[in-house]
């Protein structure tokens, strides 16, 4: 039967996600939006039937709809939803407004060129008289009069960018009406506003701002509303660090609505947008106001042995769910599938007797824990035993959307794994456990690099491939008779030159015979599950001794760039840095979390 995963529980799960993300959020997450002409109606709200059915199939069957499952087209989708007990409107009756979309985040440098401060004051702080520019507005004049009945217009513009992959190009193409703009200058945010209208008008720009030294003008124009200036200016460091943008904002940058929501607490007012419109906090924190990290830490209460023992199945479940997120599997799945995957883990690693696990209480907490989502009605949530015979579709169970979104961040996921392993799972062979759930490699700073031949022997350094192309994501792999990580030797040489061949920890300069013997150390390893990027910001220049200590989790760099020893010994001091080498603070935080995972539980 086509779309076999579409059931009442899986559809309810899809609707809940639709409500939390919104139409635009779904498009950003999954790459699709409104896809059909039918609307499913639930509680007097209309939802795109094709979108709901696709999500429901993903959660009920574990995969997106296959071509052969959609041979009946829109009508087959409508009929399947009706079979699950939902009302579907077709044709003209299905016409409805698209749900309001959440704002994206536009990070806008004020600029350093001559004239930038004056331009900002004239057109963002003071505003421009509509009457003075109306003749340059063309077909936009009528709309601008409606937007600015008071006669004062607030504008900002950007010069064109012809490089397709550049962040500025993506921002110019992707920003839209309703987005929030934060103006940046000298490591601070100085103002924010909301985009009311977008125009490309070189004549308007030349008459308002003139042209730069290259003859270009700021023709990509934003018409702004609800402008708010920050006095004093607000530090941009937390936001830039969160988005791994370096120590300063160098280009117009666009972040998705979901990314904006995740970072809402870092902005003035906790992320409430201009005019009180606000950023939806659905993916910023777990329901109930606690961060996911706080909720994880709360699983283990020192000194309460009964509580710790009771938490082992719950901790195993969360570790298993973290692995699913790391592998980009659906966060929700039918209860029988969960039993199949979780049952062996519970039997092998939980101290609870099998008969206790089968009495219906081992997963009872799922009903009441905000980290988890349960869709559907059932009486027995235990992992043991077969589900009760029923004609009804099985419940859909898994991580809540906010929790799953949090765990997509590699550092948050690692911190969660470390907290669990040092808590209720502390007495278990962690290497075996992590391998079983598919998170093997955390015990090694460089991860599972796959730099081996088919017989398992390690490759020699000279056998590794070197490419000269930077990638923002995980380092690439080259496959032949074996799989090899593609390393960029140019960056390794560059980081050594930037630091003059001196170790960033101890300051030692190692040279012999005209050769430098310092080493380029990846902060976040390139191998799985770390999947760090092979870029300059993920490298340190270290002597062999400190490289071994860093990779051996004996030393780490704290939030203030001070090098610390895991054994509590005297600090070597602050990490030596140079302005030409911007170190990615998010990768440093990842290494700290690895040290936390590897440390004995008493530390």
Coordinates of C-alpha atoms in Angstrom, one line a residue:
X1 CA 0.0 0.0 0.0
X2 CA 1.3 3.4 -0.9
X3 CA 2.3 5.8 1.9
X4 CA 2.1 3.0 4.5
X5 CA 3.7 5.3 7.1
X6 CA 0.8 7.8 7.0
X7 CA -1.3 7.1 10.1
X8 CA -3.1 9.2 12.6
X9 CA -0.2 9.3 15.1
X10 CA 2.4 10.1 12.3
X11 CA 0.1 12.8 10.9
X12 CA -0.3 14.4 14.3
X13 CA 3.4 14.4 14.7
X14 CA 3.8 16.1 11.3
X15 CA 1.2 18.7 12.2
X16 CA 3.0 19.5 15.5
X17 CA 6.2 20.1 13.6
X18 CA 4.4 22.2 11.0
X19 CA 3.0 24.3 13.8
X20 CA 6.4 24.7 15.5
X21 CA 8.5 25.5 12.3
X22 CA 5.9 27.2 10.1
X23 CA 5.8 27.1 6.4
X24 CA 9.2 28.8 5.9
X25 CA 10.8 26.8 8.6
X26 CA 9.9 23.6 6.9
X27 CA 11.3 24.9 3.7
X28 CA 14.6 25.7 5.4
X29 CA 14.8 22.4 7.2
X30 CA 13.7 20.0 4.4
X31 CA 13.9 22.0 1.2
X32 CA 10.2 22.0 0.4
X33 CA 7.2 24.1 1.1
X34 CA 3.7 24.2 -0.3
X35 CA 3.7 21.4 -2.8
X36 CA 0.1 20.6 -3.7
X37 CA -3.4 21.9 -4.2
X38 CA -5.2 20.0 -1.3
X39 CA -5.5 21.2 2.3
X40 CA -5.9 19.0 5.3
X41 CA -8.1 20.6 7.9
X42 CA -7.6 20.1 11.6
X43 CA -9.0 22.2 14.5
X44 CA -10.1 24.9 11.9
X45 CA -6.6 25.2 10.5
X46 CA -5.5 24.3 7.0
X47 CA -2.3 22.5 6.2
X48 CA -0.7 21.6 2.8
X49 CA -1.8 18.0 2.4
X50 CA 1.3 17.0 0.4
X51 CA 3.7 18.4 3.0
X52 CA 1.9 16.8 6.0
X53 CA 1.8 13.4 4.2
X54 CA 5.5 13.6 3.3
X55 CA 6.5 14.3 6.9
X56 CA 4.1 11.6 8.2
X57 CA 5.6 9.1 5.9
X58 CA 9.1 10.0 7.0
X59 CA 8.2 9.4 10.7
X60 CA 5.9 6.4 10.1
X61 CA 8.0 4.5 7.6
X62 CA 11.5 6.0 8.2
X63 CA 11.9 7.5 4.7
X64 CA 10.5 10.3 2.5
X65 CA 7.8 9.2 0.0
X66 CA 9.2 7.1 -2.8
X67 CA 8.2 7.8 -6.4
X68 CA 6.2 4.6 -6.6
X69 CA 4.3 5.6 -3.5
X70 CA 3.1 8.8 -5.2
X71 CA 1.8 7.3 -8.4
X72 CA -1.8 8.4 -7.6
X73 CA -0.8 12.0 -7.3
X74 CA -2.7 14.5 -5.2
X75 CA -5.8 12.5 -5.0
X76 CA -4.0 9.5 -3.6
X77 CA -2.4 11.7 -0.9
X78 CA -5.9 13.1 0.0
X79 CA -7.4 9.6 0.1
X80 CA -4.7 8.3 2.4
X81 CA -5.1 11.2 4.8
X82 CA -8.9 10.6 4.8
X83 CA -8.3 7.0 5.6
X84 CA -6.4 8.1 8.6
X85 CA -9.4 10.0 9.8
X86 CA -8.7 13.6 8.6
X87 CA -10.7 16.0 6.5
X88 CA -9.1 17.1 3.2
X89 CA -10.3 20.0 1.0
X90 CA -9.7 19.9 -2.7
X91 CA -9.8 22.6 -5.4
X92 CA -11.1 26.0 -4.7
X93 CA -12.2 25.0 -1.2
X94 CA -8.6 24.4 -0.3
X95 CA -7.5 28.0 -0.9
X96 CA -6.1 29.4 2.3
X97 CA -3.5 31.9 3.5
X98 CA 0.0 30.6 3.9
X99 CA 1.0 30.6 7.6
X100 CA 3.1 33.6 8.5
X101 CA 6.8 33.0 8.2
X102 CA 9.4 33.7 10.9
X103 CA 12.0 36.4 10.3
X104 CA 15.5 35.5 9.1
X105 CA 18.5 37.3 10.5
X106 CA 20.5 39.8 8.4
X107 CA 23.9 40.8 9.8
X108 CA 24.8 44.1 8.2
X109 CA 28.2 45.8 8.6
X110 CA 27.9 49.5 8.7
X111 CA 31.1 49.7 6.7
X112 CA 34.5 51.3 7.1
X113 CA 34.8 53.2 3.9
X114 CA 34.8 57.0 3.9
X115 CA 31.3 58.3 4.1
X116 CA 29.9 55.2 5.8
X117 CA 29.3 56.9 9.2
X118 CA 27.6 59.9 7.5
X119 CA 25.4 57.6 5.3
X120 CA 24.3 55.6 8.4
X121 CA 23.4 58.8 10.2
X122 CA 21.6 60.4 7.3
X123 CA 19.5 57.4 6.2
X124 CA 19.2 55.0 9.1
X125 CA 19.4 57.3 12.2
X126 CA 17.7 60.4 10.8
X127 CA 15.9 59.1 7.8
X128 CA 15.2 60.7 4.4
X129 CA 12.2 62.8 3.3
X130 CA 10.0 60.7 1.0
X131 CA 9.3 63.8 -1.1
X132 CA 13.0 64.2 -1.9
X133 CA 13.4 60.8 -3.3
X134 CA 9.9 60.0 -4.7
X135 CA 10.9 60.9 -8.3
X136 CA 13.5 58.1 -8.2
X137 CA 11.2 55.4 -6.9
X138 CA 9.4 54.5 -10.1
X139 CA 6.8 51.8 -9.6
X140 CA 7.7 51.5 -5.9
X141 CA 6.5 55.0 -5.1
X142 CA 2.9 54.0 -4.3
X143 CA 4.0 51.3 -1.9
X144 CA 6.5 53.5 -0.2
X145 CA 3.8 56.1 0.4
X146 CA 1.7 53.4 2.1
X147 CA 4.6 52.2 4.2
X148 CA 5.7 55.6 5.3
X149 CA 2.6 57.8 5.8
X150 CA 4.6 60.1 8.0
X151 CA 6.8 61.1 5.1
X152 CA 10.2 59.9 6.5
X153 CA 11.9 56.9 5.0
X154 CA 14.7 54.8 6.5
X155 CA 17.0 53.2 4.0
X156 CA 20.2 51.2 3.7
X157 CA 21.9 49.8 0.6
X158 CA 24.6 47.3 -0.6
X159 CA 26.8 47.3 -3.6
X160 CA 26.5 44.3 -6.0
X161 CA 28.5 41.1 -5.5
X162 CA 29.3 38.9 -8.6
X163 CA 30.8 36.0 -6.7
X164 CA 28.1 33.3 -6.6
X165 CA 29.3 31.5 -3.5
X166 CA 30.1 34.6 -1.4
X167 CA 28.1 35.2 1.8
X168 CA 27.1 38.6 0.5
X169 CA 25.6 37.2 -2.7
X170 CA 23.6 34.7 -0.8
X171 CA 22.4 37.3 1.6
X172 CA 21.3 39.7 -1.2
X173 CA 19.4 36.9 -2.9
X174 CA 18.0 35.3 0.2
X175 CA 16.8 38.1 2.4
X176 CA 13.2 39.1 2.3
X177 CA 10.5 41.4 3.6
X178 CA 10.0 40.8 7.4
X179 CA 13.6 39.9 8.2
X180 CA 15.4 41.4 11.1
X181 CA 18.6 43.5 10.4
X182 CA 21.3 44.0 13.0
X183 CA 23.8 46.7 12.1
X184 CA 27.4 46.0 13.1
X185 CA 30.4 48.3 13.7
X186 CA 33.6 47.7 15.6
X187 CA 32.7 44.5 17.4
X188 CA 29.3 45.8 18.4
X189 CA 25.7 45.9 17.2
X190 CA 24.7 49.5 17.0
X191 CA 21.1 49.2 15.8
X192 CA 18.4 46.8 14.5
X193 CA 15.4 47.2 12.2
X194 CA 12.9 45.2 10.1
X195 CA 12.9 45.0 6.3
X196 CA 9.6 46.5 5.0
X197 CA 10.5 46.5 1.3
X198 CA 13.4 45.5 -1.0
X199 CA 14.4 47.3 -4.2
X200 CA 17.2 47.3 -6.7
X201 CA 17.4 50.9 -7.8
X202 CA 20.8 52.4 -8.8
X203 CA 19.3 55.8 -9.6
X204 CA 17.8 56.1 -6.1
X205 CA 21.1 54.9 -4.5
X206 CA 23.3 57.4 -6.5
X207 CA 21.1 60.3 -5.5
X208 CA 21.0 59.2 -1.8
X209 CA 24.6 58.0 -1.3
X210 CA 26.6 58.7 -4.4
X211 CA 29.1 56.1 -5.5
X212 CA 32.3 54.5 -4.1
X213 CA 35.8 54.9 -5.4
X214 CA 35.2 52.2 -7.9
X215 CA 32.1 53.9 -9.3
X216 CA 29.7 51.4 -7.8
X217 CA 26.6 52.5 -5.8
X218 CA 24.6 50.8 -3.1
X219 CA 21.8 49.8 -5.4
X220 CA 20.4 46.8 -3.4
X221 CA 18.2 48.9 -1.2
X222 CA 16.4 47.9 2.0
X223 CA 13.5 50.1 3.2
X224 CA 13.4 49.8 7.0
X225 CA 10.9 50.1 9.8
X226 CA 10.9 49.9 13.6
X227 CA 14.5 51.2 13.7
X228 CA 16.0 50.9 17.2
X229 CA 19.5 52.3 18.1
X230 CA 21.4 50.7 20.9
X231 CA 22.8 53.1 23.5
X232 CA 25.3 51.9 24.5
X233 CA 26.2 49.6 21.7
X234 CA 25.9 45.8 22.3
X235 CA 28.8 43.4 22.1
X236 CA 28.5 41.2 19.0
X237 CA 31.1 38.6 20.3
X238 CA 28.5 36.0 21.5
X239 CA 26.6 36.1 18.2
X240 CA 29.7 36.0 16.0
X241 CA 31.1 33.1 18.1
X242 CA 27.8 31.2 18.0
X243 CA 27.8 31.4 14.2
X244 CA 31.6 30.8 13.9
X245 CA 32.0 34.1 12.0
X246 CA 35.4 34.9 13.5
X247 CA 36.3 37.9 15.6
X248 CA 34.6 40.5 13.4
X249 CA 31.8 40.7 10.8
X250 CA 33.4 41.1 7.4
X251 CA 30.5 40.8 5.1
X252 CA 26.7 41.1 4.8
X253 CA 25.5 37.7 6.2
X254 CA 22.2 35.9 6.2
X255 CA 21.1 33.3 8.7
X256 CA 17.9 31.2 8.5
X257 CA 14.9 31.7 10.7
X258 CA 15.7 28.5 12.6
X259 CA 19.3 29.6 13.1
X260 CA 18.0 33.0 14.3
X261 CA 15.6 31.3 16.7
X262 CA 18.4 29.1 18.1
X263 CA 20.5 32.2 18.8
X264 CA 17.6 34.3 20.1
X265 CA 18.9 34.5 23.7
X266 CA 22.1 36.1 22.5
X267 CA 20.4 39.2 21.1
X268 CA 19.2 42.3 23.1
X269 CA 15.9 41.6 24.7
X270 CA 16.3 37.8 24.4
X271 CA 15.7 37.9 20.7
X272 CA 12.5 39.9 20.6
X273 CA 12.5 41.6 17.2
X274 CA 11.8 45.3 16.3
X275 CA 8.4 46.5 17.3
X276 CA 7.8 43.5 19.6
X277 CA 7.1 41.2 16.7
X278 CA 9.6 38.8 18.2
X279 CA 11.5 35.7 17.1
X280 CA 9.7 32.4 17.7
X281 CA 11.7 30.6 20.5
X282 CA 10.5 27.1 19.4
X283 CA 14.0 25.9 18.6
X284 CA 16.0 28.0 21.1
X285 CA 15.2 26.1 24.3
X286 CA 13.3 23.0 25.3
X287 CA 9.8 23.6 26.6
X288 CA 9.7 24.6 30.3
X289 CA 12.5 27.2 30.0
X290 CA 15.5 25.0 30.7
X291 CA 18.2 24.5 28.1
X292 CA 18.8 21.0 26.9
X293 CA 22.2 20.9 28.6
X294 CA 20.6 21.8 31.9
X295 CA 18.0 19.1 31.4
X296 CA 20.7 16.5 30.6
X297 CA 22.8 17.5 33.6
X298 CA 19.7 17.1 35.8
X299 CA 19.4 13.4 35.0
X300 CA 22.2 12.6 37.4
X301 CA 21.8 13.9 41.0
X302 CA 25.0 13.0 42.9
X303 CA 24.4 11.1 46.1
X304 CA 21.0 9.7 45.2
X305 CA 21.9 6.2 44.1
X306 CA 18.3 5.2 43.5
X307 CA 17.8 8.1 41.2
X308 CA 20.9 7.4 39.2
X309 CA 20.0 3.7 38.8
X310 CA 16.5 4.7 37.7
X311 CA 17.9 7.0 35.2
X312 CA 20.1 4.5 33.3
X313 CA 17.4 3.4 30.8
X314 CA 16.4 7.1 30.3
X315 CA 20.1 8.0 29.7
X316 CA 20.6 5.1 27.3
X317 CA 17.5 6.2 25.4
X318 CA 18.9 9.8 25.1
X319 CA 22.3 8.5 24.0
X320 CA 20.6 6.3 21.4
X321 CA 18.5 9.3 20.2
X322 CA 21.7 11.5 20.0
X323 CA 23.2 8.9 17.7
X324 CA 20.1 9.0 15.4
X325 CA 20.5 12.8 15.2
X326 CA 24.2 12.5 14.4
X327 CA 23.3 10.0 11.5
X328 CA 20.6 12.4 10.3
X329 CA 17.9 9.8 10.9
X330 CA 14.3 10.9 11.6
X331 CA 13.8 12.0 15.2
X332 CA 10.5 10.1 15.5
X333 CA 9.7 6.5 14.7
X334 CA 7.0 4.0 15.4
X335 CA 7.1 2.4 18.9
X336 CA 7.8 -1.2 17.6
X337 CA 10.9 0.1 15.8
X338 CA 12.0 1.9 18.9
X339 CA 11.6 -1.4 20.9
X340 CA 13.7 -3.2 18.3
X341 CA 16.5 -0.7 18.4
X342 CA 16.5 0.1 22.1
X343 CA 15.7 -3.3 23.5
X344 CA 19.2 -4.8 23.1
X345 CA 20.8 -1.7 24.5
X346 CA 18.6 -1.8 27.6
X347 CA 19.2 -5.5 28.1
X348 CA 23.0 -5.3 27.8
X349 CA 23.7 -2.0 29.5
X350 CA 20.9 -1.4 32.0
X351 CA 21.1 -2.8 35.5
X352 CA 17.3 -3.1 35.6
X353 CA 16.0 -6.7 35.6
X354 CA 14.2 -7.8 32.5
X355 CA 11.0 -8.5 34.4
X356 CA 11.0 -4.9 35.7
X357 CA 11.5 -3.6 32.2
X358 CA 8.5 -5.5 30.9
X359 CA 6.0 -4.3 33.5
X360 CA 5.1 -1.3 31.5
X361 CA 7.0 1.3 33.5
X362 CA 10.4 1.4 31.9
X363 CA 9.4 4.1 29.4
X364 CA 6.5 5.6 31.3
X365 CA 8.5 8.8 31.8
X366 CA 8.2 9.5 28.1
X367 CA 4.7 10.7 28.6
X368 CA 5.8 13.5 30.9
X369 CA 9.4 14.4 29.9
X370 CA 9.6 17.5 27.7
X371 CA 12.6 16.2 25.9
X372 CA 10.4 13.5 24.2
X373 CA 7.4 13.5 22.0
X374 CA 4.7 10.9 22.0
X375 CA 1.9 10.9 19.3
X376 CA -0.8 8.3 19.6
X377 CA -2.6 6.4 22.4
X378 CA -1.2 3.3 24.0
X379 CA -1.1 1.8 27.4
X380 CA 2.3 0.0 27.5
X381 CA 5.5 2.0 26.9
X382 CA 7.9 -0.8 28.0
X383 CA 10.7 -1.9 25.8
X384 CA 10.2 -5.6 26.5
X385 CA 7.5 -7.8 25.0
X386 CA 5.5 -7.5 21.9
X387 CA 3.0 -4.6 21.4
X388 CA -0.6 -5.4 22.2
X389 CA -2.6 -6.7 19.3
X390 CA -4.5 -3.8 17.8
X391 CA -5.9 -2.6 14.6
X392 CA -4.8 0.9 15.4
X393 CA -1.5 2.3 14.0
X394 CA 1.4 2.2 16.6
X395 CA 2.3 5.4 18.4
X396 CA 5.0 7.6 17.1
X397 CA 7.8 8.3 19.6
X398 CA 11.1 10.2 19.7
X399 CA 12.9 13.4 20.7
X400 CA 10.9 16.6 20.8
X401 CA 11.7 19.0 18.0
X402 CA 13.5 21.6 20.2
X403 CA 15.7 18.8 21.7
X404 CA 16.5 17.4 18.3
X405 CA 17.4 20.8 16.9
X406 CA 19.7 21.4 19.9
X407 CA 21.4 18.0 19.3
X408 CA 22.2 18.8 15.7
X409 CA 24.9 21.1 17.0
X410 CA 28.0 18.9 17.2
X411 CA 29.3 20.6 20.4
X412 CA 26.0 20.4 22.2
X413 CA 25.7 16.7 21.2
X414 CA 29.2 16.0 22.5
X415 CA 28.4 17.9 25.7
X416 CA 25.3 15.8 26.1
X417 CA 27.1 12.5 25.5
X418 CA 29.8 13.5 28.0
X419 CA 27.2 14.4 30.7
X420 CA 25.4 11.1 30.2
X421 CA 28.6 9.1 30.3
X422 CA 29.8 10.8 33.4
X423 CA 26.4 10.4 35.1
X424 CA 24.0 7.5 35.1
X425 CA 26.2 5.6 32.5
X426 CA 29.4 6.2 34.4
X427 CA 29.9 2.5 35.4
X428 CA 29.7 1.2 31.8
X429 CA 32.5 0.4 29.4
X430 CA 32.1 3.7 27.5
X431 CA 34.1 2.7 24.4
X432 CA 31.9 -0.4 23.9
X433 CA 28.7 1.6 24.6
X434 CA 29.5 4.4 22.2
X435 CA 30.5 1.9 19.5
X436 CA 27.2 0.1 20.0
X437 CA 25.1 3.2 19.5
X438 CA 27.1 4.4 16.6
X439 CA 29.1 7.1 18.3
X440 CA 32.5 5.5 18.3
X441 CA 35.5 7.7 17.9
X442 CA 34.9 10.2 20.7
X443 CA 37.8 8.6 22.7
X444 CA 40.2 9.7 20.0
X445 CA 40.9 13.4 19.4
X446 CA 41.2 12.9 15.7
X447 CA 38.3 10.5 15.5
X448 CA 38.1 7.6 13.1
X449 CA 40.0 9.0 10.2
X450 CA 39.7 6.0 7.9
X451 CA 43.4 6.6 7.0
X452 CA 43.9 2.9 6.7
X453 CA 44.4 0.3 4.0
X454 CA 42.0 -2.6 3.6
X455 CA 44.2 -4.7 5.9
X456 CA 43.8 -2.2 8.7
X457 CA 47.4 -0.9 8.6
X458 CA 47.8 2.9 9.0
X459 CA 48.8 5.0 6.0
X460 CA 52.2 6.7 6.1
X461 CA 52.1 10.5 6.1
X462 CA 53.4 10.5 2.5
X463 CA 50.5 8.4 1.4
X464 CA 47.9 11.0 2.5
X465 CA 46.3 13.2 -0.2
X466 CA 46.7 16.9 0.0
X467 CA 44.4 19.3 -1.7
X468 CA 44.4 23.1 -1.8
X469 CA 40.7 23.9 -1.4
X470 CA 39.1 25.1 1.8
X471 CA 35.8 23.6 2.9
X472 CA 33.5 25.0 5.6
X473 CA 32.1 21.6 6.4
X474 CA 33.7 18.3 7.3
X475 CA 37.0 17.6 5.6
X476 CA 36.5 15.6 2.3
X477 CA 37.3 12.0 1.8
X478 CA 39.1 10.3 -1.1
X479 CA 38.2 6.7 -1.9
X480 CA 40.2 4.1 -3.7
X481 CA 41.3 0.8 -2.2
X482 CA 40.8 2.6 1.1
X483 CA 39.2 5.8 2.3
X484 CA 41.4 8.8 3.1
X485 CA 40.7 12.2 4.6
X486 CA 41.7 15.0 2.2
X487 CA 44.1 17.3 4.2
X488 CA 45.2 20.7 3.0
X489 CA 48.9 20.9 3.6
X490 CA 48.9 24.6 2.6
X491 CA 47.0 25.5 5.8
X492 CA 49.4 23.5 7.9
X493 CA 52.3 25.5 6.5
X494 CA 50.5 28.8 6.8
X495 CA 49.7 28.4 10.5
X496 CA 53.4 27.6 11.2
X497 CA 54.5 30.7 9.3
X498 CA 51.9 32.9 11.0
X499 CA 53.3 32.0 14.4
X500 CA 57.0 32.1 13.4
X501 CA 57.5 28.4 14.1
X502 CA 56.6 29.0 17.8
X503 CA 54.3 26.8 19.9
X504 CA 51.2 28.7 20.8
X505 CA 51.2 27.0 24.3
X506 CA 54.8 27.1 25.5
X507 CA 56.4 29.5 23.0
X508 CA 59.1 27.0 22.1
X509 CA 60.6 27.5 18.7
X510 CA 62.0 24.2 17.3
X511 CA 64.3 24.5 14.3
X512 CA 67.2 22.3 13.1
X513 CA 69.1 22.5 9.9
X514 CA 66.8 25.2 8.6
X515 CA 63.7 23.2 9.2
X516 CA 60.9 23.9 11.7
X517 CA 59.6 21.0 13.8
X518 CA 56.5 22.6 15.2
X519 CA 53.3 20.9 14.1
X520 CA 49.9 22.0 12.8
X521 CA 47.3 20.5 15.2
X522 CA 43.6 20.3 14.4
X523 CA 41.5 21.6 17.2
X524 CA 38.5 19.5 16.2
X525 CA 39.5 16.3 14.6
X526 CA 38.8 15.5 11.0
X527 CA 37.7 11.9 11.6
X528 CA 34.2 10.7 12.5
X529 CA 32.3 11.5 14.6
X530 CA 34.0 14.9 15.0
X531 CA 34.0 15.7 11.2
X532 CA 35.9 18.9 11.8
X533 CA 36.7 21.3 8.9
X534 CA 40.2 21.4 7.4
X535 CA 40.5 25.2 7.6
X536 CA 42.9 27.6 9.1
X537 CA 40.6 28.5 11.9
X538 CA 40.6 24.9 13.1
X539 CA 44.4 24.7 13.5
X540 CA 46.9 25.5 16.2
X541 CA 50.7 25.7 15.9
X542 CA 52.1 23.4 18.6
X543 CA 55.3 21.8 19.6
X544 CA 55.3 17.9 19.5
X545 CA 55.0 17.7 23.3
X546 CA 52.0 20.1 23.6
X547 CA 50.4 18.5 20.5
X548 CA 50.5 15.2 22.3
X549 CA 49.0 16.7 25.4
X550 CA 46.3 18.5 23.4
X551 CA 45.3 15.4 21.5
X552 CA 45.6 13.3 24.7
X553 CA 43.0 15.6 26.4
X554 CA 45.6 16.6 29.0
X555 CA 45.3 20.3 28.2
X556 CA 42.6 22.5 26.9
X557 CA 41.8 26.2 26.2
X558 CA 39.1 27.8 28.3
X559 CA 36.6 30.4 27.4
X560 CA 39.1 33.2 28.0
X561 CA 41.9 31.6 25.9
X562 CA 43.8 30.4 28.9
X563 CA 45.5 27.0 28.6
X564 CA 44.4 24.7 31.4
X565 CA 45.6 21.3 32.6
X566 CA 43.1 18.6 33.2
X567 CA 45.0 17.4 36.3
X568 CA 44.6 20.8 37.9
X569 CA 48.3 21.7 37.6
X570 CA 49.7 25.1 37.0
X571 CA 48.4 26.8 33.8
X572 CA 51.0 27.4 31.0
X573 CA 49.3 30.8 30.5
X574 CA 47.2 32.3 27.8
X575 CA 47.2 30.8 24.3
X576 CA 49.6 32.8 22.1
X577 CA 47.6 34.4 19.3
X578 CA 48.2 36.7 16.3
X579 CA 45.7 38.9 14.5
X580 CA 46.3 37.2 11.2
X581 CA 45.1 33.9 12.6
X582 CA 41.5 33.9 13.6
X583 CA 40.8 30.8 15.7
X584 CA 37.3 29.4 15.6
X585 CA 36.0 29.6 19.2
X586 CA 33.3 27.0 18.5
X587 CA 36.0 24.4 17.6
X588 CA 37.8 25.2 20.9
X589 CA 34.6 24.7 22.8
X590 CA 34.2 21.3 21.0
X591 CA 37.7 20.2 22.2
X592 CA 36.8 21.3 25.8
X593 CA 33.8 19.0 25.6
X594 CA 35.9 16.1 24.5
X595 CA 38.2 16.7 27.5
X596 CA 35.1 16.6 29.7
X597 CA 34.1 13.2 28.2
X598 CA 37.5 11.7 28.6
X599 CA 38.1 12.9 32.2
X600 CA 37.6 10.6 35.2
X601 CA 34.2 11.1 36.7
X602 CA 35.6 12.7 39.9
X603 CA 37.2 15.6 38.1

